[in-house]
PDB file of C-alpha atoms in Angstrom:
ATOM      1  CA  PRO K   1      15.978  10.398  -0.064  1.00 94.00           C
ATOM      2  CA  PHE K   2      13.896   7.352  -1.104  1.00 96.00           C
ATOM      3  CA  ALA K   3      10.792   8.615   0.704  1.00 95.00           C
ATOM      4  CA  LEU K   4      11.176  12.017  -0.965  1.00 95.00           C
ATOM      5  CA  LYS K   5      11.655  10.435  -4.387  1.00 96.00           C
ATOM      6  CA  LEU K   6       8.420   8.469  -3.938  1.00 95.00           C
ATOM      7  CA  TRP K   7       6.007  10.567  -1.894  1.00 94.00           C
ATOM      8  CA  ALA K   8       7.051  13.993  -3.169  1.00 94.00           C
ATOM      9  CA  ASN K   9       6.320  12.769  -6.712  1.00 95.00           C
ATOM     10  CA  PRO K  10       2.891  14.219  -7.622  1.00 93.00           C
ATOM     11  CA  VAL K  11       2.297  11.434 -10.162  1.00 94.00           C
ATOM     12  CA  VAL K  12       2.605   8.876  -7.347  1.00 92.00           C
ATOM     13  CA  THR K  13       0.569  10.811  -4.784  1.00 91.00           C
ATOM     14  CA  GLN K  14      -2.189  12.140  -7.052  1.00 90.00           C
ATOM     15  CA  PHE K  15      -4.522   9.383  -5.835  1.00 89.00           C
ATOM     16  CA  ILE K  16      -3.619   9.451  -2.124  1.00 88.00           C
ATOM     17  CA  SER K  17      -3.712  13.168  -1.323  1.00 88.00           C
ATOM     18  CA  THR K  18      -5.632  16.286  -2.339  1.00 86.00           C
ATOM     19  CA  ARG K  19      -2.357  18.132  -2.971  1.00 86.00           C
ATOM     20  CA  PRO K  20       1.280  17.337  -3.711  1.00 85.00           C
ATOM     21  CA  LEU K  21       3.219  16.388  -0.592  1.00 91.00           C
ATOM     22  CA  THR K  22       5.911  18.772   0.629  1.00 94.00           C
ATOM     23  CA  ALA K  23       9.266  17.672   2.036  1.00 95.00           C
ATOM     24  CA  SER K  24       7.803  18.237   5.524  1.00 96.00           C
ATOM     25  CA  ASP K  25       4.779  16.059   4.682  1.00 95.00           C
ATOM     26  CA  VAL K  26       7.077  13.297   3.443  1.00 95.00           C
ATOM     27  CA  LYS K  27       9.254  13.489   6.547  1.00 96.00           C
ATOM     28  CA  LEU K  28       6.150  13.159   8.738  1.00 94.00           C
ATOM     29  CA  ARG K  29       4.865  10.255   6.654  1.00 92.00           C
ATOM     30  CA  LEU K  30       8.187   8.437   6.941  1.00 94.00           C
ATOM     31  CA  ARG K  31       8.278   9.052  10.702  1.00 94.00           C
ATOM     32  CA  ARG K  32       4.775   7.528  11.000  1.00 92.00           C
ATOM     33  CA  GLU K  33       5.877   4.467   8.994  1.00 92.00           C
ATOM     34  CA  ILE K  34       8.884   3.960  11.290  1.00 94.00           C
ATOM     35  CA  GLU K  35       6.683   4.372  14.392  1.00 94.00           C
ATOM     36  CA  THR K  36       4.160   1.890  12.990  1.00 92.00           C
ATOM     37  CA  GLN K  37       6.954  -0.645  12.450  1.00 93.00           C
ATOM     38  CA  ALA K  38       8.215  -0.135  16.000  1.00 96.00           C
ATOM     39  CA  THR K  39       4.738  -0.327  17.550  1.00 94.00           C
ATOM     40  CA  HIS K  40       2.964  -2.909  15.371  1.00 93.00           C
ATOM     41  CA  GLY K  41       5.733  -4.688  13.454  1.00 92.00           C
ATOM     42  CA  ILE K  42       4.246  -3.652  10.114  1.00 94.00           C
ATOM     43  CA  GLN K  43       4.658  -0.725   7.726  1.00 93.00           C
ATOM     44  CA  TYR K  44       4.959   0.095   4.040  1.00 94.00           C
ATOM     45  CA  TRP K  45       8.423  -1.424   3.522  1.00 94.00           C
ATOM     46  CA  PRO K  46      10.801  -0.042   0.880  1.00 95.00           C
ATOM     47  CA  VAL K  47      11.230  -2.157  -2.247  1.00 96.00           C
ATOM     48  CA  PHE K  48      14.442  -2.470  -4.274  1.00 97.00           C
ATOM     49  CA  LEU K  49      15.386  -4.384  -7.412  1.00 95.00           C
ATOM     50  CA  LEU K  50      17.619  -7.377  -6.769  1.00 92.00           C
ATOM     51  CA  GLU K  51      19.745  -6.875  -9.876  1.00 91.00           C
ATOM     52  CA  ASN K  52      20.860  -3.286  -9.239  1.00 94.00           C
ATOM     53  CA  ASP K  53      19.347  -2.078  -5.936  1.00 92.00           C
ATOM     54  CA  GLY K  54      17.156   0.395  -7.837  1.00 95.00           C
ATOM     55  CA  PHE K  55      14.444   1.872  -5.627  1.00 97.00           C
ATOM     56  CA  VAL K  56      10.993   0.794  -6.856  1.00 97.00           C
ATOM     57  CA  GLY K  57       8.688   2.125  -4.144  1.00 96.00           C
ATOM     58  CA  CYS K  58       7.047   0.625  -1.082  1.00 96.00           C
ATOM     59  CA  CYS K  59       4.515  -2.030  -0.227  1.00 96.00           C
ATOM     60  CA  GLY K  60       3.170  -3.369   3.008  1.00 96.00           C
ATOM     61  CA  LEU K  61       0.608  -3.200   5.734  1.00 97.00           C
ATOM     62  CA  ARG K  62      -0.738  -0.679   8.192  1.00 95.00           C
ATOM     63  CA  PRO K  63      -3.064  -1.150  11.164  1.00 95.00           C
ATOM     64  CA  ARG K  64      -6.757  -0.349  10.849  1.00 93.00           C
ATOM     65  CA  ILE K  65      -8.536   1.010  13.889  1.00 88.00           C
ATOM     66  CA  GLN K  66     -11.862  -0.225  12.474  1.00 87.00           C
ATOM     67  CA  GLU K  67     -10.573  -3.820  12.267  1.00 91.00           C
ATOM     68  CA  PRO K  68      -7.460  -4.380  14.413  1.00 89.00           C
ATOM     69  CA  ASP K  69      -7.105  -7.978  13.173  1.00 93.00           C
ATOM     70  CA  THR K  70      -7.344  -6.970   9.485  1.00 96.00           C
ATOM     71  CA  PRO K  71      -4.531  -4.646   8.426  1.00 97.00           C
ATOM     72  CA  GLU K  72      -4.635  -2.495   5.325  1.00 96.00           C
ATOM     73  CA  PHE K  73      -2.537  -3.539   2.332  1.00 97.00           C
ATOM     74  CA  GLY K  74      -1.011  -0.859   0.147  1.00 96.00           C
ATOM     75  CA  VAL K  75       1.559  -0.334  -2.563  1.00 96.00           C
ATOM     76  CA  HIS K  76       3.147   2.831  -3.981  1.00 96.00           C
ATOM     77  CA  ILE K  77       5.433   2.449  -6.995  1.00 96.00           C
ATOM     78  CA  LEU K  78       7.462   4.989  -8.953  1.00 97.00           C
ATOM     79  CA  PRO K  79       6.001   5.596 -12.438  1.00 95.00           C
ATOM     80  CA  GLU K  80       9.026   4.207 -14.264  1.00 96.00           C
ATOM     81  CA  TYR K  81       8.230   0.802 -12.713  1.00 95.00           C
ATOM     82  CA  TRP K  82       4.497   0.770 -13.499  1.00 93.00           C
ATOM     83  CA  ARG K  83       3.181  -2.038 -15.724  1.00 93.00           C
ATOM     84  CA  HIS K  84       6.180  -4.316 -15.205  1.00 94.00           C
ATOM     85  CA  GLY K  85       4.559  -6.748 -12.761  1.00 93.00           C
ATOM     86  CA  TYR K  86       6.421  -5.459  -9.711  1.00 94.00           C
ATOM     87  CA  ALA K  87       3.266  -4.651  -7.724  1.00 94.00           C
ATOM     88  CA  THR K  88       1.963  -8.184  -8.191  1.00 95.00           C
ATOM     89  CA  GLU K  89       5.292  -9.747  -7.241  1.00 94.00           C
ATOM     90  CA  ILE K  90       5.743  -7.519  -4.196  1.00 95.00           C
ATOM     91  CA  ALA K  91       2.149  -8.101  -3.072  1.00 95.00           C
ATOM     92  CA  SER K  92       2.597 -11.873  -3.099  1.00 93.00           C
ATOM     93  CA  LEU K  93       5.552 -11.517  -0.730  1.00 94.00           C
ATOM     94  CA  VAL K  94       3.576  -9.227   1.592  1.00 95.00           C
ATOM     95  CA  PHE K  95       0.639 -11.683   1.575  1.00 96.00           C
ATOM     96  CA  THR K  96       2.906 -14.606   2.481  1.00 93.00           C
ATOM     97  CA  HIS K  97       4.337 -12.566   5.337  1.00 92.00           C
ATOM     98  CA  ALA K  98       0.936 -11.289   6.501  1.00 95.00           C
ATOM     99  CA  PHE K  99      -0.836 -14.641   6.433  1.00 95.00           C
ATOM    100  CA  GLY K 100       2.161 -16.763   7.395  1.00 93.00           C
ATOM    101  CA  ALA K 101       4.477 -14.964   9.824  1.00 92.00           C
ATOM    102  CA  TYR K 102       1.796 -12.665  11.273  1.00 93.00           C
ATOM    103  CA  GLY K 103      -1.127 -15.066  11.077  1.00 93.00           C
ATOM    104  CA  TYR K 104      -3.670 -12.556   9.793  1.00 95.00           C
ATOM    105  CA  ARG K 105      -6.869 -14.101   8.423  1.00 95.00           C
ATOM    106  CA  ALA K 106      -7.722 -11.242   6.045  1.00 97.00           C
ATOM    107  CA  LEU K 107      -6.432  -7.992   4.585  1.00 97.00           C
ATOM    108  CA  PHE K 108      -8.240  -4.770   3.710  1.00 97.00           C
ATOM    109  CA  ALA K 109      -7.410  -2.514   0.758  1.00 97.00           C
ATOM    110  CA  GLY K 110      -8.925   0.547  -0.826  1.00 96.00           C
ATOM    111  CA  HIS K 111      -8.201   2.808  -3.772  1.00 96.00           C
ATOM    112  CA  ASN K 112      -9.092   6.204  -5.091  1.00 94.00           C
ATOM    113  CA  PRO K 113     -12.208   5.810  -7.277  1.00 95.00           C
ATOM    114  CA  ASN K 114     -10.305   7.433 -10.168  1.00 94.00           C
ATOM    115  CA  ASN K 115      -7.397   4.988  -9.995  1.00 94.00           C
ATOM    116  CA  VAL K 116      -8.425   2.246 -12.402  1.00 94.00           C
ATOM    117  CA  ALA K 117      -4.964   0.641 -12.298  1.00 93.00           C
ATOM    118  CA  SER K 118      -5.225   0.073  -8.532  1.00 95.00           C
ATOM    119  CA  ARG K 119      -8.699  -1.379  -8.955  1.00 96.00           C
ATOM    120  CA  ALA K 120      -7.416  -3.811 -11.578  1.00 96.00           C
ATOM    121  CA  LEU K 121      -4.444  -4.764  -9.383  1.00 96.00           C
ATOM    122  CA  LEU K 122      -6.601  -5.498  -6.335  1.00 97.00           C
ATOM    123  CA  LEU K 123      -9.004  -7.635  -8.364  1.00 97.00           C
ATOM    124  CA  ARG K 124      -6.095  -9.476 -10.018  1.00 95.00           C
ATOM    125  CA  LEU K 125      -4.632 -10.144  -6.545  1.00 95.00           C
ATOM    126  CA  GLY K 126      -7.900 -11.761  -5.448  1.00 95.00           C
ATOM    127  CA  PHE K 127      -9.446  -8.974  -3.374  1.00 97.00           C
ATOM    128  CA  SER K 128     -13.252  -8.778  -3.348  1.00 97.00           C
ATOM    129  CA  TYR K 129     -15.161  -5.502  -3.253  1.00 97.00           C
ATOM    130  CA  THR K 130     -17.022  -4.980   0.039  1.00 97.00           C
ATOM    131  CA  HIS K 131     -18.102  -1.325   0.326  1.00 97.00           C
ATOM    132  CA  ASP K 132     -17.147   2.312  -0.226  1.00 97.00           C
ATOM    133  CA  GLU K 133     -15.379   4.082   2.635  1.00 94.00           C
ATOM    134  CA  LEU K 134     -14.401   7.704   3.210  1.00 94.00           C
ATOM    135  CA  TYR K 135     -10.640   8.213   2.901  1.00 92.00           C
ATOM    136  CA  PRO K 136      -9.927  11.507   4.720  1.00 90.00           C
ATOM    137  CA  PRO K 137      -6.664  12.400   2.876  1.00 88.00           C
ATOM    138  CA  THR K 138      -8.591  12.642  -0.423  1.00 91.00           C
ATOM    139  CA  GLY K 139     -12.051  13.439   0.947  1.00 91.00           C
ATOM    140  CA  LEU K 140     -13.476  10.785  -1.391  1.00 93.00           C
ATOM    141  CA  MET K 141     -15.384   7.585  -0.925  1.00 96.00           C
ATOM    142  CA  HIS K 142     -12.850   4.896  -1.858  1.00 96.00           C
ATOM    143  CA  PRO K 143     -13.937   1.471  -3.077  1.00 97.00           C
ATOM    144  CA  SER K 144     -12.852  -0.984  -0.395  1.00 97.00           C
ATOM    145  CA  TYR K 145     -11.906  -4.643  -0.629  1.00 98.00           C
ATOM    146  CA  ARG K 146     -11.072  -7.681   1.442  1.00 97.00           C
ATOM    147  CA  LEU K 147      -8.721 -10.576   0.792  1.00 97.00           C
ATOM    148  CA  ALA K 148      -9.170 -13.685   2.909  1.00 95.00           C
ATOM    149  CA  LYS K 149      -6.306 -16.009   3.734  1.00 89.00           C
ATOM    150  CA  CYS K 150      -6.081 -18.962   1.386  1.00 77.00           C
ATOM    151  CA  LYS K 151      -3.731 -21.888   0.916  1.00 60.00           C
ATOM    152  CA  GLU K 152      -1.526 -20.141  -1.689  1.00 63.00           C
ATOM    153  CA  HIS K 153      -0.693 -17.312   0.738  1.00 62.00           C
ATOM    154  CA  THR K 154       0.970 -19.440   3.394  1.00 53.00           C
TER     155      THR K 154
END
């Protein structure tokens, strides 16, 4: 139900897909996340509010074939939680886990070129632009970024 609430929401997925995701698409996406966790120990983990267990969205890491030692960071949040600082707070926890427990030296991230909020978030989090890269689910060249491990992330 949480995956459907998030990924079947066209406002959430407008920047990550060329079309709204169906229930079947969401089920497949969730299955891939579970398989990634089982195989690589990382995924986009669900995020809940501490005060009332409200479902916020997901945030985490996924492997990158292009750079096996540099996973991709991502965050998807339900619209009612946008602009409340949750993405920044969640990201800091993921960074601590990625750079501390997993020992990664850097993270990759990208965003749809039309998603100015994601661009602002990545820059605020300390990511640096590196290049544009084709993102097949949208068919667009997505601005791409890198975040190197630093003292505050461990």
